[in-house]
Coordinates of C-alpha atoms and ligand atoms in Angstrom, one line a residue:
X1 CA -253.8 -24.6 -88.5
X2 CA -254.4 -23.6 -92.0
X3 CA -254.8 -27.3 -94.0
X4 CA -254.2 -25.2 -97.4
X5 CA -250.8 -24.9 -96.1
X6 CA -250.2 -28.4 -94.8
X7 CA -247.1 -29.9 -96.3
X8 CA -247.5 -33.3 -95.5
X9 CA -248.2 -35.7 -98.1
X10 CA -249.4 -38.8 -96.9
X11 CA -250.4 -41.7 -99.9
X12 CA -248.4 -44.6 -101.9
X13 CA -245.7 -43.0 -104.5
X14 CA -246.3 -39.6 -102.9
X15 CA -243.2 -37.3 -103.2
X16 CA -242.7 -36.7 -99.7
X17 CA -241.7 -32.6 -99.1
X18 CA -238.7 -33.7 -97.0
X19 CA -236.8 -37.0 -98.5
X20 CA -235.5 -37.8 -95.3
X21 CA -232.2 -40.4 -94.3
X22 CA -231.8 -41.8 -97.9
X23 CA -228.7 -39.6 -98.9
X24 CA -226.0 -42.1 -98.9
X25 CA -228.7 -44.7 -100.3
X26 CA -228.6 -41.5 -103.2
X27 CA -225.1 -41.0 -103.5
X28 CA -224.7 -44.7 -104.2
X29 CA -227.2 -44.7 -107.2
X30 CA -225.7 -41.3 -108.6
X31 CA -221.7 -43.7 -109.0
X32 CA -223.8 -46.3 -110.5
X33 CA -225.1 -44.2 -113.0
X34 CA -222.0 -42.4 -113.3
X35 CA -219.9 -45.5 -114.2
X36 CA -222.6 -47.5 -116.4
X37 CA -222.6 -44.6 -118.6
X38 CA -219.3 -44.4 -119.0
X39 CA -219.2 -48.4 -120.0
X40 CA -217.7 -49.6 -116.3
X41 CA -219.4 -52.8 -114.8
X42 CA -221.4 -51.8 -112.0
X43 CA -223.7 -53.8 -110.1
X44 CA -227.0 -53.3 -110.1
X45 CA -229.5 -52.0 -107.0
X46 CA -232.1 -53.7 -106.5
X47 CA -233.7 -52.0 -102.8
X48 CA -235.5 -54.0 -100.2
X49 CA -238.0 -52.9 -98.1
X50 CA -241.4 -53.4 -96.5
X51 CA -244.5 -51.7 -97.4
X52 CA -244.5 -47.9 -97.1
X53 CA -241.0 -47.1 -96.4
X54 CA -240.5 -45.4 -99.6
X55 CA -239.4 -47.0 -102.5
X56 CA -241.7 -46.0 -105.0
X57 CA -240.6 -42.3 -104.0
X58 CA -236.6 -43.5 -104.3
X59 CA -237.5 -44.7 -107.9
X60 CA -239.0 -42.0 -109.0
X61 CA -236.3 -40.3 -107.8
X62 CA -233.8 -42.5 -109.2
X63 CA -235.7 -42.2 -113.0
X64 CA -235.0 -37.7 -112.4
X65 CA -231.6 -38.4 -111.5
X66 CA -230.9 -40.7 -114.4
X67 CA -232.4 -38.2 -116.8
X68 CA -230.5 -35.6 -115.7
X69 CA -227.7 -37.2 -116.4
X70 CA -228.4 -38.1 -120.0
X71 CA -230.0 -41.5 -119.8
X72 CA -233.3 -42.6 -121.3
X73 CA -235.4 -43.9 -118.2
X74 CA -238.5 -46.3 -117.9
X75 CA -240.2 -47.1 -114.7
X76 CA -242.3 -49.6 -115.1
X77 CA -244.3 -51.5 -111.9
X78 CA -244.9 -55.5 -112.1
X79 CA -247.9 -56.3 -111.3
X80 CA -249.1 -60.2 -109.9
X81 CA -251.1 -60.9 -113.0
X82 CA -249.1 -58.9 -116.1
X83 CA -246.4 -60.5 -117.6
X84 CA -243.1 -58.7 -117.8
X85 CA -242.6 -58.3 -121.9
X86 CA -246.5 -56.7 -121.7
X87 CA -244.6 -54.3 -119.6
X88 CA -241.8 -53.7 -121.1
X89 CA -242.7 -53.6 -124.7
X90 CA -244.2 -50.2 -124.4
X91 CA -241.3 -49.1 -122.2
X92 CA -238.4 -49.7 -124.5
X93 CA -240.7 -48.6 -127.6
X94 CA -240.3 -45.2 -126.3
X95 CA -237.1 -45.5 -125.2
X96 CA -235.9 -46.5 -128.9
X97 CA -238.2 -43.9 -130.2
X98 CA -236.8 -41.0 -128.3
X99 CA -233.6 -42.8 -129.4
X100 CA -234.0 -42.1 -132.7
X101 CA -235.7 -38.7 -132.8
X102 CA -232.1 -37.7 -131.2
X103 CA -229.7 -36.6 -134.3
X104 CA -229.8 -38.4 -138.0
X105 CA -230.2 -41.9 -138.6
X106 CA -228.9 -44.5 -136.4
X107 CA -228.7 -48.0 -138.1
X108 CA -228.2 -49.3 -134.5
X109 CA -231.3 -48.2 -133.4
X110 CA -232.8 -48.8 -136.5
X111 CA -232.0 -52.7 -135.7
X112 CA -232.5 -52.0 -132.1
X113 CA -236.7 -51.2 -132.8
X114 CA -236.3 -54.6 -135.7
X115 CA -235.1 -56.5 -132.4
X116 CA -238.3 -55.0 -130.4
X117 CA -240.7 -55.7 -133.3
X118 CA -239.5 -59.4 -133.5
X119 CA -239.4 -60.2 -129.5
X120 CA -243.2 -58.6 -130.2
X121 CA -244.0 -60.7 -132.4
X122 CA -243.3 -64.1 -130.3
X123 CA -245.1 -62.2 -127.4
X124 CA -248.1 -61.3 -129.2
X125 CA -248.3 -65.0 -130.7
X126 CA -248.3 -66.5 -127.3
X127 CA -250.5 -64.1 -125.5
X128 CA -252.7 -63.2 -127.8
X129 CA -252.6 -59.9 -127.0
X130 CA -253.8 -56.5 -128.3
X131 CA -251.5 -54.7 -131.4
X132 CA -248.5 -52.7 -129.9
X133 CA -248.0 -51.2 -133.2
X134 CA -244.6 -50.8 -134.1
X135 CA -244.8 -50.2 -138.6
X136 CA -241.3 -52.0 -138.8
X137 CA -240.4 -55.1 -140.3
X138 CA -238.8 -57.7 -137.4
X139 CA -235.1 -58.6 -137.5
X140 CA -235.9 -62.5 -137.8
X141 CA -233.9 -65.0 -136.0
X142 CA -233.2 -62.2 -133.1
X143 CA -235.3 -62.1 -129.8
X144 CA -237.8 -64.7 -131.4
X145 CA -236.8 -67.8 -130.3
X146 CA -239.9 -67.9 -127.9
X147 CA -237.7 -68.9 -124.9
X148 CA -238.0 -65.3 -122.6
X149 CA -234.4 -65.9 -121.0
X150 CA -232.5 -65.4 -125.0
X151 CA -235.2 -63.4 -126.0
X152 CA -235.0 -60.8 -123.1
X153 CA -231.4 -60.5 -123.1
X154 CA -230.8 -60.2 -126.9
X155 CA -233.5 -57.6 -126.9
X156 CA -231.6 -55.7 -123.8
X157 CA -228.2 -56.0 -126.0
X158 CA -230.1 -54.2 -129.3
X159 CA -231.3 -51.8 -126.8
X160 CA -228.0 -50.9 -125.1
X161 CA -226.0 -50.6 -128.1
X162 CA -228.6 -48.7 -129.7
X163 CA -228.3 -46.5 -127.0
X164 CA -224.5 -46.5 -127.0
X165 CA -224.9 -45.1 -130.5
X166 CA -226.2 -42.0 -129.6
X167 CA -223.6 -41.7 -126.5
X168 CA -226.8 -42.1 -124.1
X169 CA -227.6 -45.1 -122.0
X170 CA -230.6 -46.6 -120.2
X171 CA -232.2 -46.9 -116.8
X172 CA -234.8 -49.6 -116.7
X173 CA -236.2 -49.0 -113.3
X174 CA -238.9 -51.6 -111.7
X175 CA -241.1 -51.3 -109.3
X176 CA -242.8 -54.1 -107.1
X177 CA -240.4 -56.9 -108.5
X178 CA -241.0 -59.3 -106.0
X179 CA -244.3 -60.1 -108.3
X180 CA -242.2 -61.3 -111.3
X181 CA -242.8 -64.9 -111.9
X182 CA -239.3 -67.3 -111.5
X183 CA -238.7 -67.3 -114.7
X184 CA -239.5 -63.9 -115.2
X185 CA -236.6 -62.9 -112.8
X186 CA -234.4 -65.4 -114.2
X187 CA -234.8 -64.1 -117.7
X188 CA -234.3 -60.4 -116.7
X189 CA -231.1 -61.4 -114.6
X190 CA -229.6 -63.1 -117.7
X191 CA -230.3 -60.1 -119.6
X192 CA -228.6 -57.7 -116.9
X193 CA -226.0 -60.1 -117.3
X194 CA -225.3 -59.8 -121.0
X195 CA -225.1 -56.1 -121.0
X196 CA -222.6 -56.2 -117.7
X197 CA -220.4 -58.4 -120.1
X198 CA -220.5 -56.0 -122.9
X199 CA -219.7 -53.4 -120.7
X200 CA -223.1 -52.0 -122.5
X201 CA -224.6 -48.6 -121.0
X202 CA -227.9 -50.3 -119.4
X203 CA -228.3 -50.1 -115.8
X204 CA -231.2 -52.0 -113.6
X205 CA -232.4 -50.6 -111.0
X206 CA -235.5 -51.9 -109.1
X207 CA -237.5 -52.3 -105.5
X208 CA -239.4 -54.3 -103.7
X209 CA -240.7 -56.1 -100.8
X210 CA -237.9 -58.9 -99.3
X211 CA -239.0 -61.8 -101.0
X212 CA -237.1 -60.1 -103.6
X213 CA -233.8 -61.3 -102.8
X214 CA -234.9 -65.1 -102.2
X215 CA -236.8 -64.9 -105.5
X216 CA -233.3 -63.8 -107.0
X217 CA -231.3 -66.3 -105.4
X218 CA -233.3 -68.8 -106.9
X219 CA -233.7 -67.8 -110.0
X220 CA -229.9 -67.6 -110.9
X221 CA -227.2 -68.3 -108.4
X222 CA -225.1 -65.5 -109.7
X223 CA -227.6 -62.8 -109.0
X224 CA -225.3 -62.1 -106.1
X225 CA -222.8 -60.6 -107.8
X226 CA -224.6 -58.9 -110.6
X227 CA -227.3 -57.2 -108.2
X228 CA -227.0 -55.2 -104.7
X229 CA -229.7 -55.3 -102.3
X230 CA -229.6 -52.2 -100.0
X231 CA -232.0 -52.2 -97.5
X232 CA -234.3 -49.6 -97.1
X233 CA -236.0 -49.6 -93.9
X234 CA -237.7 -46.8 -91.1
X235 CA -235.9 -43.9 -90.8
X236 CA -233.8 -43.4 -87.5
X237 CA -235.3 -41.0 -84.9
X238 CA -232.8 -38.3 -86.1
X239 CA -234.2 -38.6 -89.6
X240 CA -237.9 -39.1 -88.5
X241 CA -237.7 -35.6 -86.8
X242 CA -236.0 -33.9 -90.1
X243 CA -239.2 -35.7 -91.8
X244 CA -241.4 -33.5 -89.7
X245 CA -239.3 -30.6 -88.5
X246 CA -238.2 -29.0 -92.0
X247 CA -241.4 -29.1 -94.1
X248 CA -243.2 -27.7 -91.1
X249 CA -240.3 -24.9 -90.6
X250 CA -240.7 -23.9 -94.1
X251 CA -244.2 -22.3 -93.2
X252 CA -242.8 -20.9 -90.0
X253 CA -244.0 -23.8 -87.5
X254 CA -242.2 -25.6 -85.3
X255 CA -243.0 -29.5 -83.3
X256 CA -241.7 -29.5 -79.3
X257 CA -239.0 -31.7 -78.7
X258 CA -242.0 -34.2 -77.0
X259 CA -243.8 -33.8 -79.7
X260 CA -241.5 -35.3 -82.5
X261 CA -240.1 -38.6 -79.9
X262 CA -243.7 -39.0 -79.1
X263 CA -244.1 -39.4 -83.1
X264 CA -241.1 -41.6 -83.3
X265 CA -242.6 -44.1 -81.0
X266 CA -245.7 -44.4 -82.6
X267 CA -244.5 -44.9 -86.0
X268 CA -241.3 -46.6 -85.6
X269 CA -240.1 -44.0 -88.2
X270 CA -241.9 -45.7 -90.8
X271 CA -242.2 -42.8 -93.6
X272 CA -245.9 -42.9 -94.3
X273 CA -246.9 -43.1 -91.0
X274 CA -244.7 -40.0 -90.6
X275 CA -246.3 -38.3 -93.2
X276 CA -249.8 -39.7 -92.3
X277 CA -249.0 -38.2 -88.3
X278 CA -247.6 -34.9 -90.2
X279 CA -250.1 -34.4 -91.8
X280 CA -252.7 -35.0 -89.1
X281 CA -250.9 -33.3 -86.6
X282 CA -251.2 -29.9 -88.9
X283 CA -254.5 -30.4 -89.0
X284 CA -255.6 -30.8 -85.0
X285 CA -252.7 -28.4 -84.1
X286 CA -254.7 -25.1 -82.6
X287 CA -251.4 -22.6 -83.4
X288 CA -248.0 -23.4 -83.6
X289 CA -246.2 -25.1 -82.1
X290 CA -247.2 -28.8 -82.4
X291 CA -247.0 -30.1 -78.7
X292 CA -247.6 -33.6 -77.5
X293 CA -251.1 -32.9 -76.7
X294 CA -251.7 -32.5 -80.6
X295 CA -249.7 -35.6 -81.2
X296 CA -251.8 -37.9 -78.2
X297 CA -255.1 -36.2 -80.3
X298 CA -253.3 -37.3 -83.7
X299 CA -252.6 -40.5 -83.1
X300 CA -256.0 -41.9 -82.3
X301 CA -257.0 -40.2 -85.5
X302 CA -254.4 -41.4 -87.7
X303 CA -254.9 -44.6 -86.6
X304 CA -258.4 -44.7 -86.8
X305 CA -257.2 -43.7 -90.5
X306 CA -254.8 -45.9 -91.4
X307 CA -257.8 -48.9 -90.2
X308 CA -259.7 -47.3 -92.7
X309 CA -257.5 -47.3 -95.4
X310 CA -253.6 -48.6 -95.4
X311 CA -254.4 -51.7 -93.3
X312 CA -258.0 -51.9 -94.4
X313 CA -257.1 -52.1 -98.3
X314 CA -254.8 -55.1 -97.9
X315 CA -256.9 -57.0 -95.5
X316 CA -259.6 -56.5 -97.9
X317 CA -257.7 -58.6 -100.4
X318 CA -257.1 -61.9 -97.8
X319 CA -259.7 -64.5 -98.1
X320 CA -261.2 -65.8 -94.9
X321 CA -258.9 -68.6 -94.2
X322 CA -255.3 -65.9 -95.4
X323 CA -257.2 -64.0 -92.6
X324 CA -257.2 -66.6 -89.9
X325 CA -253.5 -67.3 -90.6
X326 CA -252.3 -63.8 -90.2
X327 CA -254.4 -63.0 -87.3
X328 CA -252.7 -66.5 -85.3
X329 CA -249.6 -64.8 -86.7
X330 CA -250.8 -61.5 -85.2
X331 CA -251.2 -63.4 -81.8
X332 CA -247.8 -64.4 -81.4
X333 CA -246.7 -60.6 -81.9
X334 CA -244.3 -58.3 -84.0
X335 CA -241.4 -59.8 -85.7
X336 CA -240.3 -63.2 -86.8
X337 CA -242.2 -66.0 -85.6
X338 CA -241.6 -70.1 -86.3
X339 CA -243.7 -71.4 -88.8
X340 CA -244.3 -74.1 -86.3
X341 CA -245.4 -71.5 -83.8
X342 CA -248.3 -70.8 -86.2
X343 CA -249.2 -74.3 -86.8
X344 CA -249.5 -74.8 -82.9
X345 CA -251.7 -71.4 -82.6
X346 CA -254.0 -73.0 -85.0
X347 CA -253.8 -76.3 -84.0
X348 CA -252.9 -77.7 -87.4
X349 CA -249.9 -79.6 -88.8
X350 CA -246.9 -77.3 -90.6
X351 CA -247.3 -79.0 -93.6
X352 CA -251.0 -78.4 -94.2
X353 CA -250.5 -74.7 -93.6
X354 CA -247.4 -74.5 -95.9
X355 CA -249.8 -73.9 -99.0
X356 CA -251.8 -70.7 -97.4
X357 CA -248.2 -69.9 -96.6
X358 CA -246.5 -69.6 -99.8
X359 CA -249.7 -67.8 -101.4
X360 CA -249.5 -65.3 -98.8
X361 CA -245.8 -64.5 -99.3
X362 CA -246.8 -63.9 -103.6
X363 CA -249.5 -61.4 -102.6
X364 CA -246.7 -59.8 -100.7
X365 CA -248.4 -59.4 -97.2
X366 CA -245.8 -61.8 -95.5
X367 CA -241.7 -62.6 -95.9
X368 CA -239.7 -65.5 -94.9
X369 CA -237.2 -63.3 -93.2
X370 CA -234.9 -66.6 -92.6
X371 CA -235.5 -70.2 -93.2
X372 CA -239.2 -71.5 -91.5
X373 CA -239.6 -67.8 -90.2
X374 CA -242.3 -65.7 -91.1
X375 CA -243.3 -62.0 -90.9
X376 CA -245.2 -59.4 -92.1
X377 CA -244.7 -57.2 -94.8
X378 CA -246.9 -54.7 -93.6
X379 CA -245.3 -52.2 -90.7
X380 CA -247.5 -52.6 -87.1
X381 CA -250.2 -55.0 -89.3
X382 CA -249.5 -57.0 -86.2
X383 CA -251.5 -54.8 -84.2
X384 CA -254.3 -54.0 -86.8
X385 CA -255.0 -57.7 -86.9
X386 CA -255.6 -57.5 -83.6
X387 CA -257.9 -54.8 -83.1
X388 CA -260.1 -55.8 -86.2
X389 CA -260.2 -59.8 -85.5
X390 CA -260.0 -58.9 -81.6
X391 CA -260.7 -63.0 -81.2
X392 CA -257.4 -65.1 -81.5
X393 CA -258.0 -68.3 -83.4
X394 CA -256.8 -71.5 -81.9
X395 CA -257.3 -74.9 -81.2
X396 CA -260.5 -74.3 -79.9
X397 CA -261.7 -71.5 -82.0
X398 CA -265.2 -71.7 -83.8
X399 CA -265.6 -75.3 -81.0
X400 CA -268.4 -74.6 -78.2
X401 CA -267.2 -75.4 -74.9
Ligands
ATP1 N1 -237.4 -40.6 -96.8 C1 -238.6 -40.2 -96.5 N2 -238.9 -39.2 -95.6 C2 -240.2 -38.8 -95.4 N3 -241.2 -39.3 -96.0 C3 -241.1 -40.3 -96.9 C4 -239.7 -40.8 -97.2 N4 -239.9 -41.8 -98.1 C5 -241.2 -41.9 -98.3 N5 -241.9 -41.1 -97.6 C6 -243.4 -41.0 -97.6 O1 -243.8 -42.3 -97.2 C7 -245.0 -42.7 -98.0 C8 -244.8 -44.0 -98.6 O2 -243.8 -43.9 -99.7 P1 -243.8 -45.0 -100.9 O3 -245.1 -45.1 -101.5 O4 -242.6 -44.6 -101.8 O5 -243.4 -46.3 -100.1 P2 -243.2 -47.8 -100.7 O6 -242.1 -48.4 -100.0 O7 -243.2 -47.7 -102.2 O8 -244.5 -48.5 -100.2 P3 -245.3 -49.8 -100.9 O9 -244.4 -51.0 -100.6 O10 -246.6 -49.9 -100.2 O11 -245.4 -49.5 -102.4 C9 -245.3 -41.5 -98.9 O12 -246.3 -40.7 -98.3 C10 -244.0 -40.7 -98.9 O13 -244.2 -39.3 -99.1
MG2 MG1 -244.4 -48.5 -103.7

């Protein structure tokens, strides 16, 4: 069929045409933002969920909805190697910018962009980095103090109650979180924290991959109760056939029954393999409508695909001894698997493993999903490992009989 018509969207952050299963998810974030801008304690979200099951989309949506109801909204995404203030600097700049070009002058957000330019200040001294430029002098003895966890949250306050002012409020949305160093998390839960008490209209609301909520936990044993963690995970096979069914009817083409459980069990109802077999499927289809002939032709494609690219990209990353790990992981199959489990495939003793381990978890390609349990991060990476190192290591790998 024609692929100027295709409505799949396949690709990271991609606004798929059908957001699929996430209503409730939805009408949960539209009562949060409801109540923090009208001053009530809410807790914040902060959604969990392995790669490509939509979160970055969810955010993005979350930022339109918050807008739409009168909020100044940053998204922001961590990254493993950028400190948070670098991030937020230029985030809350504009937020306090727009707040000011909003009706006359403010001397709340007049102090609120003093606060930034002081918390700058310390940054800028410690990092060395480039000007932010921000022509204001700095409120002294506020956000200065060099110590992230006051800084952050007296810098949050300024913010809020700048915002209060001018009977708005701010969403501070963050992607990717679980990259945030501890004491990055810790600083930005104190913060959260503050405002909560003040009753202050400034609302959190992040993503990220499940080492999220551990890397919470630790960082402040109250995170509990400031913070929700709502899972986001595949879509059921309900949902996975709305995915499919309702961009597709919207040019007049349908999928056979066969066609869309045949999808299911090939994706799991992950959304971007969804999108990735959508889109495939529209392609390979002869004439409507998409039969499970299409879908058997699609799915060695879009596999051949995703080996390319959404599996490839990450593997590309591991060095040769990640590699070995995950593929002894890989061996042992999909889900949860003993730490000591993986040892034993290797041949090695936990403990010498444990390092490999923990650096695997912070580039986000595995989770400890309980305690001394490990899986991946990665939906069916299991199975890619497999294909691309087809040899298991063990005991005896790289040894000549
Ligand atoms: N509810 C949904 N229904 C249908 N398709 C969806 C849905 N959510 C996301 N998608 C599609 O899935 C793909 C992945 O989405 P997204 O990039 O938001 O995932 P992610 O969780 O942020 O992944 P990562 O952890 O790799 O950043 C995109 O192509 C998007 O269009
Ligand atoms: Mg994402």
């Amino acid at each position: 069929m024609d692929p100027l018509n295709n409505p799949f969207s396949p690709g990271a952050g991609n606004q798929p045409p059908e957001l699929a299963g996430r209503g409730e998810l939805l009408r949960q974030v539209e009562i949060l933002l409801a109540r923090v801008k009208a001053g009530r304690a809410e807790q914040s979200l902060l959604m969990v969920g392995l790669r490509g099951v939509g979160k970055t989309v969810l955010l993005n949506r979350v930022r339109e909805m918050a807008e739409a109801r009168g909020y100044q909204a940053v998204l922001i995404e961590a990254h493993e190697n950028k400190p948070l203030p670098l991030l937020l600097i230029p985030a809350l700049r504009q937020t306090l910018f727009a707040l000011d070009r909003m009706a006359s002058v403010s001397q709340k957000v007049k102090r609120g962009l003093r606060v930034l330019r002081s918390f700058i200040g310390n940054v800028k001294f410690k990092l060395g980095e480039a000007e932010f430029g921000l022509d204001i002098e700095p409120e002294k003895g506020t956000a200065d103090s060099g110590d992230l966890e006051t800084d952050l949250a007296e810098l949050f306050v300024a913010v809020a109650e700048a915002a209060a002012d001018r009977a708005s409020a701010v969403a501070i949305i963050v992607d990717e979180l679980q990259y945030l160093s501890e004491t990055e998390m810790s600083a930005l839960i104190m913060a959260i924290h503050r405002v909560a008490q003040r009753g202050l209209p400034l609302v959190l609301i992040g993503a990220g991959l499940p080492q999220l909520v551990g890397l919470a936990g630790q960082s402040k044993s109250y995170a509990e109760r400031l913070f929700t963690f709502p899972e986001i995970g595949p879509l059921s096979a309900e949902d996975s056939a709305r995915a499919l069914q309702e961009p597709a009817a919207s040019q007049g083409v349908s999928y056979t029954p066969e066609a869309l459980a045949e999808v299911y069990r090939v994706t799991q109802g992950y959304p971007y393999f969804l999108q990735e077999w959508g889109y495939q499927s529209w392609n390979l289809a002869p004439q409507p409508p998409i039969d499970l002939q299409v879908i058997r032709q699609t799915t060695q494609r879009s596999m051949q695909r995703l080996d390319q690219g959404f599996f490839r990209v990450r593997f590309d990353r591991l060095t040769p001894r990640e590699k070995v790990y995950l593929r002894a992981l890989a061996e042992l199959g999909p889900g949860p698997q003993r730490s000591g489990d993986v040892a034993e495939q290797l041949g090695v003793k936990v403990q010498s493993i444990a390092p490999l381990r923990s650096s695997l978890i912070r580039k986000g390609m595995i989770y400890s999903p309980a305690h001394g349990d490990t899986a991946f991060t990665v939906p069916l990476f299991d199975e890619f490992m497999r294909r691309t190192m087809p040899e298991a290591p063990g005991p005896r790998a790289g040894k000549k009989p």
